[in-house]
Backbone as ProteinMPNN parsed JSONL, in Angstrom:
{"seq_chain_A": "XXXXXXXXXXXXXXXXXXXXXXXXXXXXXXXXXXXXXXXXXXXXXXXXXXXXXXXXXXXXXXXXXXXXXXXXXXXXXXXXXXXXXXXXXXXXXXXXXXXXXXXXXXXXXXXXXXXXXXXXXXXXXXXXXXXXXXXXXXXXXXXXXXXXXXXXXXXXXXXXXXXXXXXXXXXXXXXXXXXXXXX", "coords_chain_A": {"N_chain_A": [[14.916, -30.235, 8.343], [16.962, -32.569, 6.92], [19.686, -33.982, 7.346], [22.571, -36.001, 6.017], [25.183, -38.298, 6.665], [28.62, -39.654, 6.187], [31.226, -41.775, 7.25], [34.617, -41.536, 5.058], [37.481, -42.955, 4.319], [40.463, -41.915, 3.68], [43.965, -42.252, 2.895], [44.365, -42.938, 5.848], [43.728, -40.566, 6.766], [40.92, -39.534, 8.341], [37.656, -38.537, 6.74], [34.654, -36.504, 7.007], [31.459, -36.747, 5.37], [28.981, -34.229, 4.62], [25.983, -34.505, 3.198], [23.422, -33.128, 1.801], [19.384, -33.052, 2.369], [16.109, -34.388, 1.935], [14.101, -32.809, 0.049], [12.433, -30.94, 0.163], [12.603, -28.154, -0.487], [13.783, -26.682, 1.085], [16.836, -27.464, 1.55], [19.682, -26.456, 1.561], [21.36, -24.949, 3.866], [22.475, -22.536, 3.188], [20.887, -21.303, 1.342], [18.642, -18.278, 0.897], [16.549, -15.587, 1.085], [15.096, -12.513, -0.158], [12.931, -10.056, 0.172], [11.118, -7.339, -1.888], [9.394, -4.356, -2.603], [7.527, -3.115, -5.855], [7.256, -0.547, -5.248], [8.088, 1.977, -3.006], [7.057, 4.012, -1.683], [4.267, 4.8, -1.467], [0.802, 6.284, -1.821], [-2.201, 7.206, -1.06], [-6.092, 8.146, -1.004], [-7.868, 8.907, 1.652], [-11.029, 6.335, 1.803], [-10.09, 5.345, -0.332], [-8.299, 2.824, -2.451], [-4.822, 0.884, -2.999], [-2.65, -0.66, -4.951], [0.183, -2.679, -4.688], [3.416, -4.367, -6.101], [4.919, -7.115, -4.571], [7.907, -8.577, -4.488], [9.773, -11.463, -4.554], [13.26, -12.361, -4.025], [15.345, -15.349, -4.64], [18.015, -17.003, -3.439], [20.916, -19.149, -3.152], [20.061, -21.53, -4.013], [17.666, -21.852, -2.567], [14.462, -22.876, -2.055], [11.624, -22.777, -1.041], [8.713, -22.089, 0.396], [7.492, -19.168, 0.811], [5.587, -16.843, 2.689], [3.714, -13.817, 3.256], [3.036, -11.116, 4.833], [1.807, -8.201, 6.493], [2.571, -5.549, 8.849], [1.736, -2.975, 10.951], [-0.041, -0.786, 9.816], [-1.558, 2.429, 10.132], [-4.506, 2.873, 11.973], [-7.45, 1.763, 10.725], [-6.564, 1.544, 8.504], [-6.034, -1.279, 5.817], [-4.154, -4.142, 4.83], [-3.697, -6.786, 2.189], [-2.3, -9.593, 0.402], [-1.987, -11.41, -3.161], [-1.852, -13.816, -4.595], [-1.139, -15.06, -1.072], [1.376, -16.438, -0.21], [3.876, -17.17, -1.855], [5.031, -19.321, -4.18], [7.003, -22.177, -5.523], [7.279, -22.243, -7.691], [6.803, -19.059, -8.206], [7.424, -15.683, -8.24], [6.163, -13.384, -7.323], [3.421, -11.234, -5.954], [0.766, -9.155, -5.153], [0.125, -6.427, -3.135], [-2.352, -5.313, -1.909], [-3.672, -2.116, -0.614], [-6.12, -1.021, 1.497], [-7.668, 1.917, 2.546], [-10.26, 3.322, 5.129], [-12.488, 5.533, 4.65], [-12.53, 6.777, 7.069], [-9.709, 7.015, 7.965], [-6.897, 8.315, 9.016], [-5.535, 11.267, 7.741], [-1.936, 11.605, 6.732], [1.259, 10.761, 7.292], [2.697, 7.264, 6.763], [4.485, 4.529, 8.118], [4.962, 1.064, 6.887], [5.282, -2.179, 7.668], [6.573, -5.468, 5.156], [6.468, -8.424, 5.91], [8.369, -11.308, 5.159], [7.936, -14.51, 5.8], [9.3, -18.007, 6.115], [9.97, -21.699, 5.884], [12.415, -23.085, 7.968], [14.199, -20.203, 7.252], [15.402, -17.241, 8.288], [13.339, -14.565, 9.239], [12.001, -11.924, 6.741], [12.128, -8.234, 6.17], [10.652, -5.895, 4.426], [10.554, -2.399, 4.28], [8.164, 0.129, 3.692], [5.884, 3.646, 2.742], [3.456, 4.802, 3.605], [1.356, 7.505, 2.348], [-1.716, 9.035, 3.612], [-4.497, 10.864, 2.123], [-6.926, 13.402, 2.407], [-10.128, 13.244, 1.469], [-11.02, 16.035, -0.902], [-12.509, 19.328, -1.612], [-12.5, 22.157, -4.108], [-13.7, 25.115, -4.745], [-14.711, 27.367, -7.361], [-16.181, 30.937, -8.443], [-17.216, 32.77, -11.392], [-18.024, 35.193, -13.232], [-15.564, 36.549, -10.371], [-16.176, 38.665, -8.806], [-19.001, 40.828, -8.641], [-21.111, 43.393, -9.83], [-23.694, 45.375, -9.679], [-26.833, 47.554, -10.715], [-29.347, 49.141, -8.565], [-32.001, 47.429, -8.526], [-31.5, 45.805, -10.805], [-30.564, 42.187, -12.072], [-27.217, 40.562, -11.696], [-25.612, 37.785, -12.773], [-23.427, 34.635, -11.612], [-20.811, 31.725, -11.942], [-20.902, 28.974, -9.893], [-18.455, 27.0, -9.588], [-17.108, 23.468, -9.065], [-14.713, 21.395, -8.032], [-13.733, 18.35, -7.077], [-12.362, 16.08, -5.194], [-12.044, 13.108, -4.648], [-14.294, 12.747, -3.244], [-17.787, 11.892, -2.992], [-20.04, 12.595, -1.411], [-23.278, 14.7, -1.044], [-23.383, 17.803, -1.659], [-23.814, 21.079, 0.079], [-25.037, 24.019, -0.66], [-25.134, 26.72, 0.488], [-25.251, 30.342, 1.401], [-24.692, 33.72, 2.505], [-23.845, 36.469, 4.301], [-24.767, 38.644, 2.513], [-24.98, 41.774, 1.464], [-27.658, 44.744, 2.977], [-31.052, 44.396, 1.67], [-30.21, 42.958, -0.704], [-30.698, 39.658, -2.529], [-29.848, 36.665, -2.451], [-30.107, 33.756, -4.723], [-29.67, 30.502, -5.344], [-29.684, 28.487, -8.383]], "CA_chain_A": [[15.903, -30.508, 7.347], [17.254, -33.985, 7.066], [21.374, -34.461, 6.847], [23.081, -37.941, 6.014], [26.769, -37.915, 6.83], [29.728, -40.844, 6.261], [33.062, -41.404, 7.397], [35.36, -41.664, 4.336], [39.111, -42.882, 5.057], [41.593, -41.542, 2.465], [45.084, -42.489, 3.626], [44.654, -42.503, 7.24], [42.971, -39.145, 7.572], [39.197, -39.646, 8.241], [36.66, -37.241, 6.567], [32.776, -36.263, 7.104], [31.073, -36.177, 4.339], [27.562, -33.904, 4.827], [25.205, -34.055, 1.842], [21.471, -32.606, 2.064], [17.862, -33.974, 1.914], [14.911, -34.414, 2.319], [13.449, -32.756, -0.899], [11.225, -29.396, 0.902], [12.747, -26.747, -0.834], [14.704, -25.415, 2.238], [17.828, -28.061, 1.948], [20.595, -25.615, 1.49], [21.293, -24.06, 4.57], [23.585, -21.439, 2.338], [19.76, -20.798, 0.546], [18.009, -17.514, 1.483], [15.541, -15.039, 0.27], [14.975, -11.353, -0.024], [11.278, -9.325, 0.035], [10.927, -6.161, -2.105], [8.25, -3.641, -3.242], [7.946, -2.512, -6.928], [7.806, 1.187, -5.102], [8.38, 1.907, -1.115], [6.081, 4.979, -1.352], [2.634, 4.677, -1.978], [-0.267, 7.217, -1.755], [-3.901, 7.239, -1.543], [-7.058, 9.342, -0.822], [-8.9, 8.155, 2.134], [-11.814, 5.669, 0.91], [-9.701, 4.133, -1.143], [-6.943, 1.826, -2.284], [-4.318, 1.005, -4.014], [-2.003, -1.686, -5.202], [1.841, -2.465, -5.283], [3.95, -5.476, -5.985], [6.13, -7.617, -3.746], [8.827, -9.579, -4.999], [10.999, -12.595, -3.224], [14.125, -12.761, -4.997], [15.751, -16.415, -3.826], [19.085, -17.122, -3.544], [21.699, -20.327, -2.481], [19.106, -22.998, -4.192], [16.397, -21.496, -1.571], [13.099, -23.318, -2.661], [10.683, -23.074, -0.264], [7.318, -21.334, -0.047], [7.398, -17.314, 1.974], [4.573, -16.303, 3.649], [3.806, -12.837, 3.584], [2.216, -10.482, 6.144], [2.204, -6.543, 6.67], [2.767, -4.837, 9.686], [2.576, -1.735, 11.162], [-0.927, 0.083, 9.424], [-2.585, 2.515, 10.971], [-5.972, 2.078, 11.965], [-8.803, 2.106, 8.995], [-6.154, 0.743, 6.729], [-5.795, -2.512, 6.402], [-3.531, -4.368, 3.529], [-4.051, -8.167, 1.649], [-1.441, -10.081, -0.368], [-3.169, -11.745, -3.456], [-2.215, -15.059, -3.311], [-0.506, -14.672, 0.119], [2.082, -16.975, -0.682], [4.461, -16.866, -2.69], [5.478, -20.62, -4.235], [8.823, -21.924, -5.722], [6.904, -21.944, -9.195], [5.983, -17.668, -8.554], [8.321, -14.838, -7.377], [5.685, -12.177, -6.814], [2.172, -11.285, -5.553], [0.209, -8.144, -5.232], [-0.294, -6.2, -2.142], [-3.49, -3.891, -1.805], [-3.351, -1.058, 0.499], [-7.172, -0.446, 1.66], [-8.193, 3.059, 3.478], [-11.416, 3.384, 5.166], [-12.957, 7.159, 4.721], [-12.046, 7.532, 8.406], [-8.434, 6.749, 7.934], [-6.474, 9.927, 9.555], [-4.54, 11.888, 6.752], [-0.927, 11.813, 7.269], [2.415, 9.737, 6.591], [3.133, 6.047, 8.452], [5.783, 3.541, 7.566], [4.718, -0.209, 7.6], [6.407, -3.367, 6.672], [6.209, -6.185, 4.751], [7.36, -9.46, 6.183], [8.395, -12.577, 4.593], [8.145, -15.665, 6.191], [9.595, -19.722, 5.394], [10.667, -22.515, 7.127], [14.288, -23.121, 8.021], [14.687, -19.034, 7.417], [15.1, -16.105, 9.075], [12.069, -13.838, 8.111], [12.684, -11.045, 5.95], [11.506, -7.498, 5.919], [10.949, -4.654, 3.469], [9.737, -0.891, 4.974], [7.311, 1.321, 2.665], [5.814, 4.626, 3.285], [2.053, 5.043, 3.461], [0.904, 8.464, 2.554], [-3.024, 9.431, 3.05], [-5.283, 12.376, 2.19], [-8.009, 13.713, 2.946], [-11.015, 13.732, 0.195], [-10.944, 18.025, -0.836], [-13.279, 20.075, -2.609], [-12.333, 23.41, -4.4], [-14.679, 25.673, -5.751], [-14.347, 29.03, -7.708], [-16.749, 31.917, -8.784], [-16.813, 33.114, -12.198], [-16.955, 36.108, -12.553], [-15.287, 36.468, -8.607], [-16.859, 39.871, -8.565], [-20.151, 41.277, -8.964], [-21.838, 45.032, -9.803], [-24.766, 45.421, -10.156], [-27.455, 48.371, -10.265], [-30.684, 48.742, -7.854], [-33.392, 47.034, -9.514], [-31.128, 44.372, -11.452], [-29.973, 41.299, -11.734], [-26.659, 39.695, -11.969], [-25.323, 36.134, -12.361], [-22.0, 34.349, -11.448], [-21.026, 30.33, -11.688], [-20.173, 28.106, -9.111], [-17.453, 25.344, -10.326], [-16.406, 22.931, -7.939], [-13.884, 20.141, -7.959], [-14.212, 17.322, -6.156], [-11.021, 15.076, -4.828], [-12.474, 11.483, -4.202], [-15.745, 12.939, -2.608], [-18.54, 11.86, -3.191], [-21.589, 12.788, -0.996], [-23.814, 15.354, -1.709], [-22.921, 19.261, -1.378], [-24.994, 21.573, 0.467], [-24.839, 25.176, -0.872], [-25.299, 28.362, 1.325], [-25.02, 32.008, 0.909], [-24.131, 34.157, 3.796], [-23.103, 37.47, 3.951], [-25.395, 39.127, 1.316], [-25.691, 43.383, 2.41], [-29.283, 44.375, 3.345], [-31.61, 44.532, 0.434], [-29.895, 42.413, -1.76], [-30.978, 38.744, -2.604], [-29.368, 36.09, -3.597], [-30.245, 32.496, -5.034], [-28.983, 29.289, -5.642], [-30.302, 27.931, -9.074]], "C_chain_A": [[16.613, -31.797, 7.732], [18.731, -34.105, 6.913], [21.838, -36.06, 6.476], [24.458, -37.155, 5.947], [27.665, -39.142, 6.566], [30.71, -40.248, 6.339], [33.625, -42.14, 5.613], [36.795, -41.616, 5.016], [39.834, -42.884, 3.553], [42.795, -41.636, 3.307], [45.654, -42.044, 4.904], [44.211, -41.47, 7.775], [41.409, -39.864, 7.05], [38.733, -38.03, 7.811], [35.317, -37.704, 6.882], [32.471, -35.559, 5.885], [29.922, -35.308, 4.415], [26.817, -33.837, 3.24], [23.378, -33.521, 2.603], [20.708, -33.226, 1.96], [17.222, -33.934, 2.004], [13.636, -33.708, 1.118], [12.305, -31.554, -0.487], [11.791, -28.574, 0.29], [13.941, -26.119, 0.195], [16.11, -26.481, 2.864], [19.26, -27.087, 2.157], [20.779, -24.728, 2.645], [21.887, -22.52, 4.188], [21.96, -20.011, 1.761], [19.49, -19.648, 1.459], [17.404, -16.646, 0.215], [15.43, -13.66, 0.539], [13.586, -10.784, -0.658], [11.784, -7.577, -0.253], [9.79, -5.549, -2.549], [8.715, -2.718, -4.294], [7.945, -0.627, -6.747], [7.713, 0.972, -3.475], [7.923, 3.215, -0.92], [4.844, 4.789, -1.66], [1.576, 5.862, -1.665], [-1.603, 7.122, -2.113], [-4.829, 8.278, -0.73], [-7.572, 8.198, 0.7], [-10.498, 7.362, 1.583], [-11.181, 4.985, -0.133], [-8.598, 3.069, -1.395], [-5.948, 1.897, -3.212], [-3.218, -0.272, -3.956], [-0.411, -1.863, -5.668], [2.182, -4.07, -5.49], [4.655, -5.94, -5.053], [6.776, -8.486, -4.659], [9.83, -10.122, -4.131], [11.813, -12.612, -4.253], [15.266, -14.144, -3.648], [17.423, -16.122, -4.349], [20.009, -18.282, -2.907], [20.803, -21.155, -3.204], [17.423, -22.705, -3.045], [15.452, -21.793, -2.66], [11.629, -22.895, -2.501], [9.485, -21.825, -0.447], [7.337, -20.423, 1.338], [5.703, -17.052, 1.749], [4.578, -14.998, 4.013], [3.203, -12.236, 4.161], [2.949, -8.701, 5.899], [2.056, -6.42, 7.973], [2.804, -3.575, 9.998], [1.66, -0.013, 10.511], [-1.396, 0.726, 10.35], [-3.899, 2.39, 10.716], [-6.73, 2.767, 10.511], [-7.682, 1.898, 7.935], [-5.596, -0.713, 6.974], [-5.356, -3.037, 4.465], [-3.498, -6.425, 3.633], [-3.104, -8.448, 0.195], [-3.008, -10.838, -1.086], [-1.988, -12.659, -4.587], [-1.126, -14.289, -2.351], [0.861, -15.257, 0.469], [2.825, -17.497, -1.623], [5.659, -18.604, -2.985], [6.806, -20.798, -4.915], [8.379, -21.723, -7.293], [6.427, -20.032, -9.801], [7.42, -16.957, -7.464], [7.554, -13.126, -7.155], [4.246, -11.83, -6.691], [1.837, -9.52, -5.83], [-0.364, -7.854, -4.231], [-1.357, -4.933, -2.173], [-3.756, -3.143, -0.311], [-5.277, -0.388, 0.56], [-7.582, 0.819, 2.862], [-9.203, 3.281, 3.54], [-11.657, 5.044, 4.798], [-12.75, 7.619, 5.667], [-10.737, 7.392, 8.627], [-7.773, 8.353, 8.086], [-5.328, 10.098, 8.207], [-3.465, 12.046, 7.549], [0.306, 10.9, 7.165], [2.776, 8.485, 7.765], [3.537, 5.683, 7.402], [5.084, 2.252, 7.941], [5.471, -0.954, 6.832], [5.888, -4.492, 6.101], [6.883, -7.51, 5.616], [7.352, -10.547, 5.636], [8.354, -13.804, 5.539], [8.265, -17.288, 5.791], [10.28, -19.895, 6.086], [12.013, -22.884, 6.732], [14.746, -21.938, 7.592], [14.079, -18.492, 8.321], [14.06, -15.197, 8.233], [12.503, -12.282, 7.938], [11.767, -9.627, 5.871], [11.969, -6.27, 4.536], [9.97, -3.509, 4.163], [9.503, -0.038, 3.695], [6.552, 1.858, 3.415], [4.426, 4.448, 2.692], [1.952, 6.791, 3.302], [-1.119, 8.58, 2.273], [-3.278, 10.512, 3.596], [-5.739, 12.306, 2.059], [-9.245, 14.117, 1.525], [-10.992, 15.423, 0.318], [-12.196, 17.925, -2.04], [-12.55, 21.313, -2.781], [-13.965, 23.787, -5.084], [-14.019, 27.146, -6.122], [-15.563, 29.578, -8.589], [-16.298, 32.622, -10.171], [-18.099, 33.93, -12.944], [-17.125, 35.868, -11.135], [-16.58, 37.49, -8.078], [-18.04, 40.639, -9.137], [-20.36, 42.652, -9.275], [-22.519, 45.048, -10.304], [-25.419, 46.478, -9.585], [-28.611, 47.829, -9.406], [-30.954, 48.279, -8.754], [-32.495, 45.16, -10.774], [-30.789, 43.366, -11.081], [-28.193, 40.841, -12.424], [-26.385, 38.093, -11.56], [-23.533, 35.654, -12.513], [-21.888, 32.775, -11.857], [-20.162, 29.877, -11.2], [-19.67, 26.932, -9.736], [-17.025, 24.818, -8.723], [-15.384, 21.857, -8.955], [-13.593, 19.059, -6.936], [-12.869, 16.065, -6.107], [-11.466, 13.635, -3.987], [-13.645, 11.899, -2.935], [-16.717, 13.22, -3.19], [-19.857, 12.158, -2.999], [-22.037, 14.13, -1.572], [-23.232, 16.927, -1.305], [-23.84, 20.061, -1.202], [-24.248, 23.382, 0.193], [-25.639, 26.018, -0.242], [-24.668, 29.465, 1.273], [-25.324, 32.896, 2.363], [-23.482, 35.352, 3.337], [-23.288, 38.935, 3.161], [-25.634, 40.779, 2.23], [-27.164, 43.355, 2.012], [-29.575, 44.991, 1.396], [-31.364, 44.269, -0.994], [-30.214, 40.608, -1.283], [-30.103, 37.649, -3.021], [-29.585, 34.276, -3.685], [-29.658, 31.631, -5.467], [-29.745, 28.016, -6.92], [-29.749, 26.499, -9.63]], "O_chain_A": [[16.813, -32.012, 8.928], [18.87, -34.542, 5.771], [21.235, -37.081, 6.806], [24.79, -36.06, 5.493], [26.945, -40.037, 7.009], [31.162, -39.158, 5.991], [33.047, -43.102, 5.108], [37.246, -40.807, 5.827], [39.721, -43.674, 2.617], [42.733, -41.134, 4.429], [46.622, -41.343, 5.201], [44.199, -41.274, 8.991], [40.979, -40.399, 6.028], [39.105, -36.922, 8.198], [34.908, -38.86, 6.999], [32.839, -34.479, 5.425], [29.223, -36.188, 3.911], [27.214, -33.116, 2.324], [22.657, -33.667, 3.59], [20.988, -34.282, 1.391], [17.122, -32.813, 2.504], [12.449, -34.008, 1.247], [11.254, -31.548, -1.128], [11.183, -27.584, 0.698], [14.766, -25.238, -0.047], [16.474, -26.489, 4.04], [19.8, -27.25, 3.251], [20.326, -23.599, 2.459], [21.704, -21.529, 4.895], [21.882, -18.783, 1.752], [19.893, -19.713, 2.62], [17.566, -16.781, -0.998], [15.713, -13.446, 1.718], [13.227, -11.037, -1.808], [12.403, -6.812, 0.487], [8.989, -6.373, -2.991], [9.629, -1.897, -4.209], [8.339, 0.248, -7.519], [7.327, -0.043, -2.894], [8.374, 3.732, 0.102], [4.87, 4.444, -2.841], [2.145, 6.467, -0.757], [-2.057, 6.983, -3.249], [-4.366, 9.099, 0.062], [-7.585, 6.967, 0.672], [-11.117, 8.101, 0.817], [-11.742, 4.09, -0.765], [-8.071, 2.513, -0.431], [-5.976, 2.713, -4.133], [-3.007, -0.804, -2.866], [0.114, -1.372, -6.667], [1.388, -4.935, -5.122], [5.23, -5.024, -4.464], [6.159, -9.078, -5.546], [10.521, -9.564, -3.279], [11.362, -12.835, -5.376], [15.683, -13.984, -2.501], [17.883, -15.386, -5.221], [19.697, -18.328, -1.717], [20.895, -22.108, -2.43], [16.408, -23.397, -2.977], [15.449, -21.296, -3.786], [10.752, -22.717, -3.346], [9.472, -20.904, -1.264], [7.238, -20.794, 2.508], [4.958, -17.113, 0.771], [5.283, -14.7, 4.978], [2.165, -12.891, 4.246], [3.985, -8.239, 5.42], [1.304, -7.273, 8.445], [3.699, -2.876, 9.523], [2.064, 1.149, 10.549], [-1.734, 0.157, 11.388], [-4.436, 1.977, 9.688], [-6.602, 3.713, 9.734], [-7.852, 2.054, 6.726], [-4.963, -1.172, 7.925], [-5.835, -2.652, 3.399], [-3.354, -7.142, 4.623], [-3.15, -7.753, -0.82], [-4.143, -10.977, -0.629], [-1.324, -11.97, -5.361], [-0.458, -13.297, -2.644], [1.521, -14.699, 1.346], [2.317, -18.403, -2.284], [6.642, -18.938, -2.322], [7.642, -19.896, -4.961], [9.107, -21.082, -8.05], [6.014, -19.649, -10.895], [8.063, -17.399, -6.512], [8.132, -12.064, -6.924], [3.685, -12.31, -7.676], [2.523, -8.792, -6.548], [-1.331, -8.551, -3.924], [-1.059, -3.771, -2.449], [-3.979, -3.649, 0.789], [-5.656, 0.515, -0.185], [-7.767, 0.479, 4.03], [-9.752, 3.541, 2.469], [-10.611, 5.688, 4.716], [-12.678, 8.847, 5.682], [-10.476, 7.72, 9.785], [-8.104, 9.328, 7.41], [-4.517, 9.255, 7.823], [-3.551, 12.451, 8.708], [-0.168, 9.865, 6.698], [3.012, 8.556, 8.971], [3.324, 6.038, 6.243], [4.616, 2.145, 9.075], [6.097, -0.712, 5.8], [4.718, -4.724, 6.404], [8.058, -7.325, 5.932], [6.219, -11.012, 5.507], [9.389, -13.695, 6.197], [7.33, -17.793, 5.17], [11.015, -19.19, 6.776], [12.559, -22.971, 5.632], [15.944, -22.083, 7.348], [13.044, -18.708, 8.952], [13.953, -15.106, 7.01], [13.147, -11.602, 8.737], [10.609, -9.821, 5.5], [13.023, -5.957, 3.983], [8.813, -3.741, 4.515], [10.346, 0.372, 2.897], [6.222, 1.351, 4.487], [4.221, 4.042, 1.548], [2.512, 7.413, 4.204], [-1.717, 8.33, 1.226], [-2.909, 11.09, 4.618], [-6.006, 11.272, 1.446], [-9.152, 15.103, 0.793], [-10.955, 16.01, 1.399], [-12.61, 17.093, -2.847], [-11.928, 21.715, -1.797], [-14.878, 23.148, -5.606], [-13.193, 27.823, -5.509], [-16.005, 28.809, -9.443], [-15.147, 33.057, -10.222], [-19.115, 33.288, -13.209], [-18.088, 35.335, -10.583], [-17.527, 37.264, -7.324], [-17.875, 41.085, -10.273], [-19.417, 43.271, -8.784], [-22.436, 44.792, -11.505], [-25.164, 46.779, -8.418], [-28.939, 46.644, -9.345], [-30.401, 48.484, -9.834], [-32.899, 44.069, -11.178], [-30.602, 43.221, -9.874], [-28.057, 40.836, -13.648], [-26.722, 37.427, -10.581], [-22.678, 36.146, -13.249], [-23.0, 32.355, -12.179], [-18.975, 29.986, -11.507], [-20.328, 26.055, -10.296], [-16.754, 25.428, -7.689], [-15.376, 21.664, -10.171], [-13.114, 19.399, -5.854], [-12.619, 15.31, -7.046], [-11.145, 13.329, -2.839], [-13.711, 11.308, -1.858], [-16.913, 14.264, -3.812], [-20.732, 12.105, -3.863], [-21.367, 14.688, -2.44], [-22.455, 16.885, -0.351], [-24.771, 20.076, -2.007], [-23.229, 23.818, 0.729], [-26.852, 26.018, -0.452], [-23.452, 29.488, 1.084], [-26.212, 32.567, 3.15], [-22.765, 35.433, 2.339], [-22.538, 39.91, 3.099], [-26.245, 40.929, 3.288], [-27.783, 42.6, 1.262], [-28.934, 45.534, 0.497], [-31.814, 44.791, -2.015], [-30.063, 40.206, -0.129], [-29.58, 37.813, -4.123], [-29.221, 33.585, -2.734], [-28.809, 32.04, -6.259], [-30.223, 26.94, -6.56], [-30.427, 25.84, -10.418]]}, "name": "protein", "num_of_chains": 1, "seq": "XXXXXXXXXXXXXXXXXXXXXXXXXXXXXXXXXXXXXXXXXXXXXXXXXXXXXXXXXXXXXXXXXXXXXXXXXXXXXXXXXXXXXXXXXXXXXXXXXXXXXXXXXXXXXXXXXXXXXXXXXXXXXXXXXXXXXXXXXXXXXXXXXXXXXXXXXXXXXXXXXXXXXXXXXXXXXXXXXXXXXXX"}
């Protein structure tokens, strides 16, 4: 940051004048900036992602161009501003929150940080929650009766919570002299 200063003499008392300069955005030492997220909870499945906003709100004449960064994921997630910088012509980006499929279910806190020159760098704290891909299934009818010699039939429903691979069905349990198949 560049200053220029003069003495001015007004009747015998000397003053200092300070004016600013240099034309970067970050003349105002008064200027500063504040980093928020359009939510400070977030939630996703393992395997996948998801996307929030950041916003710099400036303040004092603050110009200059913040630099943002996260902190603070745990492992198998990993998060990307989009652009990463945030200019004096833009006051907000888009942060994506990526979870690998091995990402441990369970709640962490990470931060956002702002960074620009001639400030102090600025944080905002949001709450990661991830879970664990699920399956349900249910039997319909639950319950069976059936005589010797016949047959009944039931149907398996599942539901499937951001899992995708394949499902291996087994039957277990069956009393003697009864059969049962998987069509």
């Amino acid at each position: 940051m560049q200053r220029l200063g003069r003495m001015v003499s007004v009747g015998g008392v000397a003053l200092f004048v300070a004016c600013g300069g240099g034309g970067d955005g970050t003349t105002d030492p008064s200027g500063s900036f504040s980093v928020s997220l359009s939510s400070n909870t977030l939630s996703i499945l393992s395997g996948s992602s998801s996307t929030v906003t950041a916003t710099i709100a400036r303040t004092g004449g603050f110009t200059g161009t913040v630099t943002l960064g996260v902190e603070g994921l745990p492992n198998g997630v990993t998060g990307s501003f989009n652009p990463g910088a945030i200019t004096t012509s833009t006051t907000s980006t888009s942060l994506t929150v990526n979870a690998t499929a091995n990402a441990a279910p369970g709640t962490y806190s990470f931060i956002i940080r702002g960074s620009a020159s001639g400030q102090s760098d600025r944080t905002a704290t949001a709450s990661l929650t991830i879970s664990a891909p699920s399956l349900t299934f249910s039997l319909s009818p639950a319950t069976l009766a059936i005589a010797i010699g016949e047959l009944a039939k039931t149907t398996l429903s599942f539901t499937r919570l951001n899992l995708t691979t394949p499902i291996a069905i087994a039957v277990s349990g069956e009393p003697t002299g009864v059969t049962v198949s998987v069509l």
